[in-house]
Amino acid sequence: MNEKNKDVRVRFAPSPTGYLHIGSARTAFFNWLYAAKTGGKFILRIEDTDIARHQEETINLILKSLKWLGLNWDEGPEVSGKYGPYRQSLRVEIYKKYAHKLIEDNKAYRCFCSPDLLKEERKDKADKKNKTVEEKSFKYDRKCLKLSQKNIKDNLDSGKPYAIRFLVPENKTINYKDTVYGDITVNTASIEDFIIIRSNGLPTYNYSVAIDDALMKITHIIRGEDHLSNTPKQILIYNAFNFNVPDFTHLPMILGQDGQKLSKRHGSISIEKYIEEGFVREAILNYLALLGWSYDEKTTIFSTSELIKKFELSSINKKPARFDYNKLLWINGYYIRNMDNSHLKQLLEKQMRNYLASKNIKDLENGVKQLDKKIEKIIPLVKERIKTLKESINLISPFFIKISYSDELATYFKNKKINTIDILNRVYKAISEVSDKFYVKDIEKNLRLISERLNLSFRKVAEVIRIAIWNSTISPPLFETIEILGKELTLKRIKEYIRIIS
RNA sequence: GGCCUGUUCGUCUAGUGGUUAGGACAGUAGGUUUUCAACCUACCAACAGGAGUUCAAUUCUCCUACAGGCUACCA
């Protein structure tokens, strides 16, 4: 394998049966990274040969998620390329043509057996208590290989449906080297004559994938470990046509927190969901990169451009990785904290506007016009307090949306030994006396003075103020919060809280 | 059932024929502080089990256990 090879061609070949899954996203990303690193081409191919399962809309969802991640493709849907079409459903004639060539060469044959019957035979064999491997073998018995020319002709003439099976060479050893898993050796004795073209004329996976990868001149196949066992079959197809066999790199599986295969019951598994939850692009890519790959013994944060430089297929590991939502959260928080304010502002303002729209909230206490201006000042207060963009809503909305005190906070000071109303009156006065420029420094000075005068720790005073102006025992830093709220609104909330607890 | 693959702290991982087995997340304790975060410090915590090779094995070999994948006219 030559890393400097400019002719590298890799592909991501999703089956459009749902959203872009987190595991598929990693596969796509690793392919993309390898292409970026080597200056090769990243090809996108849609594997939609299973009519029953594929859904048209999901193709767009997948493309959308890939674009959001920034994994742009050089050839594929929407951009085309010289090895198209890039949808398997549009390549059916190609698969048929090659399959018939195999029949002519006696490397494949027509099978007229009924699928239902085969299924039953297989079941019988599984149930048998026979001891020999032969007797329990699930392999197809090659009934149709033994058919005479006349039989075949009669069947064809009568229009009997048939599938095409690949004639697997007997007792041959297939050997290949996987970048991650090393030398893999399989004997053809364990492989049955698998179907390559179904009776409905559509190809099966192991066949079409090999034909396409060969025809599209794919040089490196990077995909999930679930395909490791399929690889020998595909090599058989390559060999039957004398195609060049590409390099294989299988990626360890991604499991859920419980160690089971990642599925819907593990919560969010689609990229789309993560976008909704407020994860940022670079954080997701960074986390994905760490699932099955590592650079050294200490680095965990990698920008995408660093990944392009540092990524190596040879340092991918074999062990299946559990998806650790907590770590993703941490990485996301890290990216938010270190993001530049103007970029963060764009993202948060969008979040906020979407939120207001979704809740149909119109009467903002500070007015929508101020959202844009104020959010700029809010950013530094929230950026190290959120792990997702979505969480910012809780911290930002009280600046704009009228608060209504919860029962718990309305009675919060009832049994406490402090004179809440006295404190609030003093606060009201102190805030009123701050000059109209309303500097944080002045606000802080005046408020601290209250605790000094009352000989009360400032945290007690702060708690009272916090609940009054924020309806919560936690808030962004108090003085800055008051500054951004503005004199008028701060006083209004204090007055309101006094009224409620009086 | 057959075939293929894997197994280092709870999690992601680094690592080597001789190391106090390293880092990160999580957890715990403390510091800072107007709350919450962030930040800083410390602590907790792992080589699946058994044989063999070797002066020495977490590292090499074999077996067992466990886990995952494939075994479809799914991909």
Coordinates of C-alpha atoms in Angstrom, one line a residue, chain A:
Chain A
M1 CA 0.0 0.0 0.0
N2 CA 1.4 3.3 -1.0
E3 CA 0.1 6.3 1.0
K4 CA 1.4 8.7 -1.5
N5 CA -0.5 7.1 -4.3
K6 CA -2.4 9.8 -6.2
D7 CA -4.6 7.2 -7.8
V8 CA -6.3 6.2 -4.6
R9 CA -10.0 5.7 -5.1
V10 CA -12.2 5.0 -2.1
R11 CA -15.9 4.8 -1.7
F12 CA -18.7 5.0 0.7
A13 CA -21.7 2.8 -0.3
P14 CA -24.7 3.3 1.9
S15 CA -27.9 1.4 1.5
P16 CA -30.8 3.9 1.7
T17 CA -32.8 2.1 4.3
G18 CA -32.8 4.9 6.9
Y19 CA -30.9 7.9 8.3
L20 CA -27.2 8.2 8.2
H21 CA -26.2 6.0 11.1
I22 CA -23.4 7.0 13.4
G23 CA -21.4 3.9 12.4
S24 CA -21.9 4.6 8.7
A25 CA -20.9 8.1 9.3
R26 CA -17.6 6.9 10.7
T27 CA -17.1 4.6 7.7
A28 CA -17.8 7.5 5.4
F29 CA -15.4 9.8 7.4
F30 CA -12.5 7.3 7.3
N31 CA -12.9 6.9 3.6
W32 CA -13.0 10.6 3.2
L33 CA -10.0 11.1 5.4
Y34 CA -8.0 8.6 3.5
A35 CA -8.9 10.2 0.2
A36 CA -8.0 13.6 1.6
K37 CA -4.7 12.3 3.0
T38 CA -3.6 10.7 -0.2
G39 CA -5.0 13.2 -2.7
G40 CA -7.3 10.4 -3.9
K41 CA -11.0 10.4 -4.9
F42 CA -13.9 9.8 -2.6
I43 CA -16.8 8.2 -4.3
L44 CA -20.4 7.9 -3.1
R45 CA -22.5 5.0 -4.4
I46 CA -26.0 4.3 -3.4
E47 CA -26.8 0.6 -2.9
D48 CA -30.4 0.4 -3.5
T49 CA -30.9 -3.0 -5.0
D50 CA -33.4 -4.2 -2.4
I51 CA -36.5 -2.7 -3.7
A52 CA -38.5 -3.8 -0.7
R53 CA -36.4 -2.1 1.8
H54 CA -35.1 1.0 0.2
Q55 CA -36.9 4.3 0.6
E56 CA -36.4 7.1 -1.8
E57 CA -36.5 9.9 0.8
T58 CA -33.8 8.4 2.8
I59 CA -31.3 9.0 0.0
N60 CA -31.7 12.7 0.5
L61 CA -31.4 12.4 4.2
I62 CA -28.1 10.6 3.9
L63 CA -26.8 13.1 1.4
K64 CA -27.8 15.9 3.6
S65 CA -26.1 14.5 6.7
L66 CA -22.9 13.8 4.7
K67 CA -22.9 17.4 3.5
W68 CA -23.5 18.7 6.9
L69 CA -20.5 16.7 8.1
G70 CA -18.5 18.3 5.3
L71 CA -17.8 14.9 3.7
N72 CA -18.1 16.0 0.1
W73 CA -17.7 13.4 -2.6
D74 CA -15.8 13.7 -5.9
E75 CA -18.0 11.3 -7.8
G76 CA -21.5 10.1 -7.1
P77 CA -25.1 11.4 -7.0
E78 CA -25.5 15.1 -7.8
V79 CA -21.9 15.4 -9.0
S80 CA -21.7 12.4 -11.4
G81 CA -18.3 11.2 -12.7
K82 CA -17.0 9.0 -15.5
Y83 CA -17.8 5.6 -13.8
G84 CA -21.5 6.2 -13.3
P85 CA -24.2 5.7 -12.8
Y86 CA -23.7 5.8 -9.0
R87 CA -26.9 4.1 -8.1
Q88 CA -27.1 0.4 -8.2
S89 CA -30.7 0.4 -9.3
L90 CA -29.5 2.1 -12.5
R91 CA -26.8 -0.5 -13.2
V92 CA -29.0 -3.6 -13.4
E93 CA -28.1 -4.3 -17.0
I94 CA -24.4 -4.2 -16.2
Y95 CA -24.8 -6.8 -13.5
K96 CA -26.9 -9.0 -15.8
K97 CA -24.4 -8.7 -18.6
Y98 CA -21.5 -9.8 -16.4
A99 CA -23.6 -12.6 -14.9
H100 CA -24.3 -14.0 -18.3
K101 CA -20.7 -13.9 -19.2
L102 CA -20.1 -16.1 -16.1
I103 CA -22.7 -18.6 -17.2
E104 CA -21.0 -18.8 -20.6
D105 CA -17.7 -19.5 -18.9
N106 CA -19.3 -22.1 -16.7
K107 CA -18.5 -20.0 -13.6
A108 CA -22.2 -19.6 -12.8
Y109 CA -25.4 -21.4 -13.5
R110 CA -29.2 -20.9 -13.5
C111 CA -31.0 -22.1 -10.4
F112 CA -34.7 -23.0 -10.8
C113 CA -35.2 -24.0 -7.2
S114 CA -38.0 -22.3 -5.3
P115 CA -36.9 -20.1 -2.4
D116 CA -39.5 -21.5 -0.1
L117 CA -38.5 -25.1 -0.7
L118 CA -34.8 -24.2 -0.1
K119 CA -35.7 -22.5 3.1
E120 CA -37.5 -25.6 4.3
E121 CA -34.7 -27.9 3.4
R122 CA -32.3 -25.7 5.3
K123 CA -34.5 -25.8 8.3
D124 CA -34.7 -29.6 8.3
K125 CA -31.0 -29.8 8.2
A126 CA -30.6 -27.5 11.1
D127 CA -33.0 -29.6 13.1
K128 CA -31.3 -32.9 12.4
K129 CA -29.3 -34.5 15.1
N130 CA -26.9 -36.0 12.6
K131 CA -23.3 -35.9 13.6
T132 CA -21.4 -35.4 10.4
V133 CA -20.7 -32.0 9.1
E134 CA -21.7 -33.0 5.6
E135 CA -25.2 -33.9 6.8
K136 CA -25.7 -30.8 8.7
S137 CA -24.3 -28.5 6.0
F138 CA -26.5 -25.7 5.0
K139 CA -24.8 -25.4 1.7
Y140 CA -26.9 -25.5 -1.5
D141 CA -26.8 -29.0 -2.9
R142 CA -26.1 -27.9 -6.5
K143 CA -29.2 -29.6 -7.7
C144 CA -29.5 -27.2 -10.7
L145 CA -25.9 -27.5 -11.7
K146 CA -26.7 -31.1 -12.6
L147 CA -29.5 -30.2 -14.9
S148 CA -29.2 -31.3 -18.5
Q149 CA -29.2 -28.8 -21.3
K150 CA -32.6 -30.0 -22.3
N151 CA -33.9 -29.6 -18.8
I152 CA -32.7 -26.0 -18.7
K153 CA -34.1 -25.3 -22.1
D154 CA -37.5 -26.7 -21.1
N155 CA -37.5 -24.6 -18.0
L156 CA -36.6 -21.5 -19.8
D157 CA -39.2 -22.1 -22.5
S158 CA -41.9 -22.6 -19.9
G159 CA -40.9 -19.3 -18.4
K160 CA -39.9 -20.8 -15.1
P161 CA -38.2 -18.1 -12.9
Y162 CA -34.6 -18.6 -12.0
A163 CA -31.8 -17.1 -10.1
I164 CA -28.2 -17.2 -11.1
R165 CA -25.8 -18.8 -8.7
F166 CA -22.0 -18.4 -8.7
L167 CA -20.2 -21.7 -9.0
V168 CA -17.8 -21.7 -6.1
P169 CA -14.5 -23.5 -7.0
E170 CA -14.1 -26.6 -4.9
N171 CA -11.6 -26.8 -2.1
K172 CA -9.6 -23.7 -2.9
T173 CA -8.0 -21.5 -0.3
I174 CA -8.8 -17.8 -0.4
N175 CA -6.2 -15.7 1.2
Y176 CA -6.2 -12.0 1.7
K177 CA -4.6 -9.4 3.9
D178 CA -6.7 -7.0 5.8
T179 CA -5.0 -3.8 6.9
V180 CA -6.6 -4.1 10.3
Y181 CA -7.2 -7.8 10.9
G182 CA -4.1 -9.2 9.1
D183 CA -4.1 -12.4 7.1
I184 CA -7.4 -14.0 6.6
T185 CA -7.6 -17.5 5.2
V186 CA -10.8 -19.2 4.2
N187 CA -11.5 -22.4 2.3
T188 CA -14.1 -22.4 -0.4
A189 CA -15.6 -25.6 1.2
S190 CA -17.3 -23.3 3.7
I191 CA -18.9 -21.2 1.0
E192 CA -22.0 -22.3 -0.9
D193 CA -22.9 -21.4 -4.5
F194 CA -24.4 -18.1 -3.6
I195 CA -26.9 -16.3 -5.7
I196 CA -25.7 -13.4 -7.7
I197 CA -28.8 -12.5 -9.6
R198 CA -32.2 -12.9 -8.0
S199 CA -35.1 -14.2 -9.9
N200 CA -36.5 -10.7 -10.1
G201 CA -33.4 -9.8 -12.1
L202 CA -31.7 -7.7 -9.4
P203 CA -28.2 -8.5 -8.1
T204 CA -27.4 -9.5 -4.6
Y205 CA -25.0 -7.6 -2.4
N206 CA -21.8 -9.6 -2.6
Y207 CA -22.0 -9.7 -6.4
S208 CA -23.0 -6.1 -7.2
V209 CA -20.5 -4.7 -4.7
A210 CA -17.6 -6.5 -6.3
I211 CA -18.7 -5.6 -9.8
D212 CA -19.1 -2.0 -9.0
D213 CA -15.9 -1.7 -6.9
A214 CA -14.0 -3.2 -9.8
L215 CA -15.7 -1.2 -12.5
M216 CA -15.4 2.0 -10.5
K217 CA -11.7 1.3 -10.1
I218 CA -11.9 1.4 -6.3
T219 CA -8.4 0.8 -4.9
H220 CA -9.0 0.6 -1.2
I221 CA -12.1 -0.7 0.4
I222 CA -12.7 0.7 3.9
R223 CA -15.9 -0.6 5.5
G224 CA -17.4 -2.1 8.7
E225 CA -16.1 -5.4 10.2
D226 CA -19.5 -7.0 9.4
H227 CA -18.2 -7.3 5.9
L228 CA -15.1 -9.2 6.9
S229 CA -16.8 -12.6 6.3
N230 CA -18.2 -11.4 3.0
T231 CA -14.9 -10.5 1.5
P232 CA -13.9 -14.0 0.3
K233 CA -17.1 -14.2 -1.8
Q234 CA -16.3 -10.9 -3.3
I235 CA -12.7 -12.0 -4.0
L236 CA -14.2 -15.0 -5.8
I237 CA -16.1 -12.6 -8.1
Y238 CA -13.0 -10.5 -8.7
N239 CA -11.0 -13.7 -9.6
A240 CA -13.7 -14.9 -11.9
F241 CA -13.3 -11.8 -14.1
N242 CA -9.6 -11.4 -13.5
F243 CA -10.3 -8.0 -11.9
N244 CA -7.6 -6.5 -9.7
V245 CA -8.4 -7.2 -6.1
P246 CA -8.3 -4.0 -4.0
D247 CA -6.9 -3.5 -0.5
F248 CA -9.3 -4.2 2.3
T249 CA -9.5 -2.4 5.5
H250 CA -12.3 -3.4 7.9
L251 CA -13.3 -1.1 10.8
P252 CA -14.2 -2.5 14.2
M253 CA -17.9 -2.3 15.0
I254 CA -19.5 0.5 17.0
L255 CA -21.6 -0.9 19.9
G256 CA -24.1 0.7 22.2
Q257 CA -23.3 1.5 25.9
D258 CA -24.5 -2.0 26.8
G259 CA -22.1 -3.7 24.4
Q260 CA -24.8 -4.7 22.0
K261 CA -24.9 -3.7 18.4
L262 CA -25.9 -0.1 18.1
S263 CA -29.6 0.2 17.4
K264 CA -32.6 2.4 17.8
R265 CA -33.1 1.5 21.4
H266 CA -29.8 3.1 22.2
G267 CA -31.3 6.5 21.7
S268 CA -29.9 8.7 19.1
I269 CA -28.0 7.0 16.4
S270 CA -28.6 9.1 13.3
I271 CA -26.4 12.1 12.5
E272 CA -29.5 14.1 12.1
K273 CA -30.5 13.5 15.7
Y274 CA -27.1 14.8 16.9
I275 CA -27.4 17.9 14.8
E276 CA -30.8 18.5 16.4
E277 CA -29.4 18.0 19.9
G278 CA -26.9 20.7 19.3
F279 CA -23.7 18.9 18.4
V280 CA -21.2 20.6 16.2
R281 CA -19.6 19.2 13.1
E282 CA -15.9 19.2 14.3
A283 CA -16.8 17.6 17.6
I284 CA -18.7 14.7 16.0
L285 CA -15.9 14.1 13.5
N286 CA -13.3 14.3 16.3
Y287 CA -15.2 11.8 18.4
L288 CA -15.9 9.5 15.4
A289 CA -12.2 9.4 14.6
L290 CA -11.4 8.2 18.1
L291 CA -13.7 5.2 17.7
G292 CA -11.3 2.7 16.5
W293 CA -8.4 4.9 15.8
S294 CA -5.8 6.8 17.8
Y295 CA -2.8 8.8 17.1
D296 CA -0.6 8.6 20.2
E297 CA -0.9 8.0 23.9
K298 CA -2.3 11.4 24.9
T299 CA -4.0 13.4 22.2
T300 CA -7.7 13.4 22.1
I301 CA -8.6 16.7 20.4
F302 CA -7.9 16.8 16.6
S303 CA -9.2 19.4 14.1
T304 CA -10.2 17.9 10.8
S305 CA -7.1 19.2 9.1
E306 CA -5.0 17.6 11.8
L307 CA -6.8 14.4 11.3
I308 CA -6.1 14.5 7.6
K309 CA -2.4 14.8 8.4
K310 CA -2.3 12.2 11.2
F311 CA -4.7 9.6 10.1
E312 CA -3.3 6.2 9.1
L313 CA -5.1 3.1 8.1
S314 CA -2.4 1.1 9.8
S315 CA -3.2 2.5 13.2
I316 CA -6.8 1.5 13.3
N317 CA -7.5 -1.1 16.0
K318 CA -9.4 -4.3 16.0
K319 CA -11.5 -4.1 19.1
P320 CA -15.2 -3.2 18.8
A321 CA -15.8 0.2 20.5
R322 CA -18.7 1.2 22.7
F323 CA -20.3 4.5 21.9
D324 CA -19.7 6.8 24.8
Y325 CA -22.2 9.5 24.8
N326 CA -20.5 11.2 27.7
K327 CA -17.2 11.6 26.0
L328 CA -18.9 13.0 22.9
L329 CA -20.6 15.5 25.1
W330 CA -17.3 16.5 26.6
I331 CA -15.7 16.9 23.2
N332 CA -18.6 18.9 22.0
G333 CA -18.4 21.2 25.1
Y334 CA -14.7 21.5 24.4
Y335 CA -15.3 22.7 20.9
I336 CA -18.0 25.1 22.0
R337 CA -15.7 26.6 24.7
N338 CA -12.9 27.1 22.2
M339 CA -15.0 28.3 19.3
D340 CA -14.6 31.8 18.3
N341 CA -17.3 34.1 19.5
S342 CA -18.5 35.3 16.2
H343 CA -19.0 31.7 14.9
L344 CA -20.7 30.7 18.2
K345 CA -22.9 33.7 17.9
Q346 CA -24.2 32.6 14.5
L347 CA -24.9 29.1 15.8
L348 CA -26.6 30.2 19.0
E349 CA -28.7 32.9 17.5
K350 CA -30.0 30.4 15.0
Q351 CA -30.8 28.0 17.9
M352 CA -32.6 30.8 19.7
R353 CA -34.6 32.0 16.8
N354 CA -35.6 28.4 15.9
Y355 CA -36.7 27.9 19.5
L356 CA -38.8 31.1 19.6
A357 CA -40.4 30.1 16.3
S358 CA -41.1 26.6 17.5
K359 CA -42.7 27.8 20.7
N360 CA -44.4 30.6 18.9
I361 CA -43.1 33.1 21.4
K362 CA -43.5 36.6 20.2
D363 CA -43.5 38.9 23.2
L364 CA -39.9 39.2 24.1
E365 CA -39.2 41.4 27.1
N366 CA -36.3 43.0 25.5
G367 CA -37.6 43.0 22.0
V368 CA -36.5 40.8 19.1
K369 CA -34.4 43.6 17.8
Q370 CA -32.2 43.3 20.7
L371 CA -31.6 39.6 20.3
D372 CA -28.9 40.2 17.8
K373 CA -27.1 42.8 19.9
K374 CA -27.5 41.2 23.3
I375 CA -26.5 37.7 22.2
E376 CA -23.1 39.0 21.5
K377 CA -22.6 40.0 25.1
I378 CA -24.3 36.8 26.3
I379 CA -21.9 34.5 24.4
P380 CA -18.9 34.8 26.8
L381 CA -21.2 34.0 29.7
V382 CA -22.7 30.8 28.3
K383 CA -19.9 29.4 26.2
E384 CA -18.2 27.5 29.0
R385 CA -21.5 26.5 30.6
I386 CA -22.9 24.5 27.8
K387 CA -22.1 21.1 26.3
T388 CA -24.5 21.4 23.4
L389 CA -25.9 24.2 21.4
K390 CA -29.4 23.2 22.5
E391 CA -28.5 23.7 26.2
S392 CA -27.9 27.3 25.5
I393 CA -31.6 27.9 25.3
N394 CA -32.0 27.5 29.0
L395 CA -29.3 30.1 29.6
I396 CA -30.3 32.6 27.0
S397 CA -34.0 32.6 27.0
P398 CA -34.5 34.3 30.4
F399 CA -32.8 37.3 29.0
F400 CA -35.7 37.7 26.6
I401 CA -38.6 35.8 27.7
K402 CA -40.8 36.8 30.7
I403 CA -40.1 34.6 33.7
S404 CA -42.8 33.3 35.9
Y405 CA -41.8 32.2 39.4
S406 CA -42.2 28.5 40.3
D407 CA -44.0 27.7 43.5
E408 CA -40.8 26.3 44.9
L409 CA -38.9 29.5 44.3
A410 CA -41.7 31.8 45.4
T411 CA -41.6 30.2 48.8
Y412 CA -37.8 29.6 48.8
F413 CA -37.0 32.0 51.6
K414 CA -40.0 31.3 53.8
N415 CA -38.2 29.4 56.4
K416 CA -34.8 31.0 56.0
K417 CA -33.6 33.4 58.6
I418 CA -33.0 36.3 56.3
N419 CA -35.1 39.3 55.6
T420 CA -35.6 38.8 52.0
I421 CA -37.8 41.8 51.4
D422 CA -35.4 44.1 53.1
I423 CA -32.6 42.8 51.0
L424 CA -34.6 43.2 47.8
N425 CA -35.6 46.7 48.7
R426 CA -31.9 47.5 49.2
V427 CA -31.1 45.8 45.9
Y428 CA -33.8 47.8 44.2
K429 CA -32.4 51.0 45.5
A430 CA -28.8 50.0 44.7
I431 CA -29.6 49.1 41.1
S432 CA -31.6 52.3 40.7
E433 CA -28.6 54.3 41.8
V434 CA -26.3 52.9 39.2
S435 CA -25.7 55.4 36.5
D436 CA -27.6 54.9 33.3
K437 CA -24.4 53.7 31.5
F438 CA -25.0 50.7 33.7
Y439 CA -21.5 49.4 33.9
V440 CA -20.9 45.9 35.5
K441 CA -18.3 47.4 37.8
D442 CA -20.8 49.9 39.3
I443 CA -23.4 47.2 39.6
E444 CA -21.0 44.9 41.4
K445 CA -19.8 47.7 43.7
N446 CA -23.3 48.8 44.7
L447 CA -24.5 45.2 45.4
R448 CA -21.5 44.2 47.4
L449 CA -22.0 47.2 49.5
I450 CA -25.3 45.7 50.6
S451 CA -23.8 42.6 52.0
E452 CA -21.2 44.7 53.8
R453 CA -23.8 46.9 55.4
L454 CA -25.9 44.0 56.5
N455 CA -22.9 42.0 57.5
L456 CA -24.1 39.2 55.4
S457 CA -22.0 37.0 53.1
F458 CA -22.4 38.1 49.6
R459 CA -23.5 34.6 48.5
K460 CA -26.7 35.0 50.5
V461 CA -27.5 38.3 48.9
A462 CA -26.6 36.9 45.5
E463 CA -28.9 34.0 46.0
V464 CA -31.8 36.3 46.7
I465 CA -31.1 38.4 43.6
R466 CA -30.6 35.4 41.5
I467 CA -33.9 34.0 42.2
A468 CA -35.6 37.3 41.8
I469 CA -34.2 38.1 38.4
W470 CA -33.7 34.7 37.0
N471 CA -36.2 32.4 38.7
S472 CA -33.5 29.9 39.4
T473 CA -30.8 29.1 42.0
I474 CA -28.3 28.9 39.2
S475 CA -27.6 31.6 36.6
P476 CA -24.8 33.0 34.5
P477 CA -22.5 35.3 36.5
L478 CA -24.8 37.7 38.3
F479 CA -23.4 41.2 37.6
E480 CA -23.0 40.6 33.9
T481 CA -26.4 39.1 33.8
I482 CA -27.9 42.2 35.4
E483 CA -25.9 44.4 33.0
I484 CA -27.3 42.6 30.0
L485 CA -30.8 42.5 31.3
G486 CA -30.6 46.2 31.7
K487 CA -31.7 48.5 34.5
E488 CA -35.3 48.6 33.6
L489 CA -35.9 44.9 33.4
T490 CA -33.9 44.1 36.4
L491 CA -35.9 46.5 38.5
K492 CA -39.1 45.2 37.1
R493 CA -38.3 41.6 38.1
I494 CA -37.1 42.6 41.5
K495 CA -40.3 44.4 42.1
E496 CA -42.3 41.5 40.8
Y497 CA -40.6 39.1 43.1
I498 CA -41.1 41.4 46.1
R499 CA -44.8 41.4 45.2
I500 CA -45.0 37.7 45.0
I501 CA -43.4 36.9 48.4
S502 CA -45.1 39.8 50.2

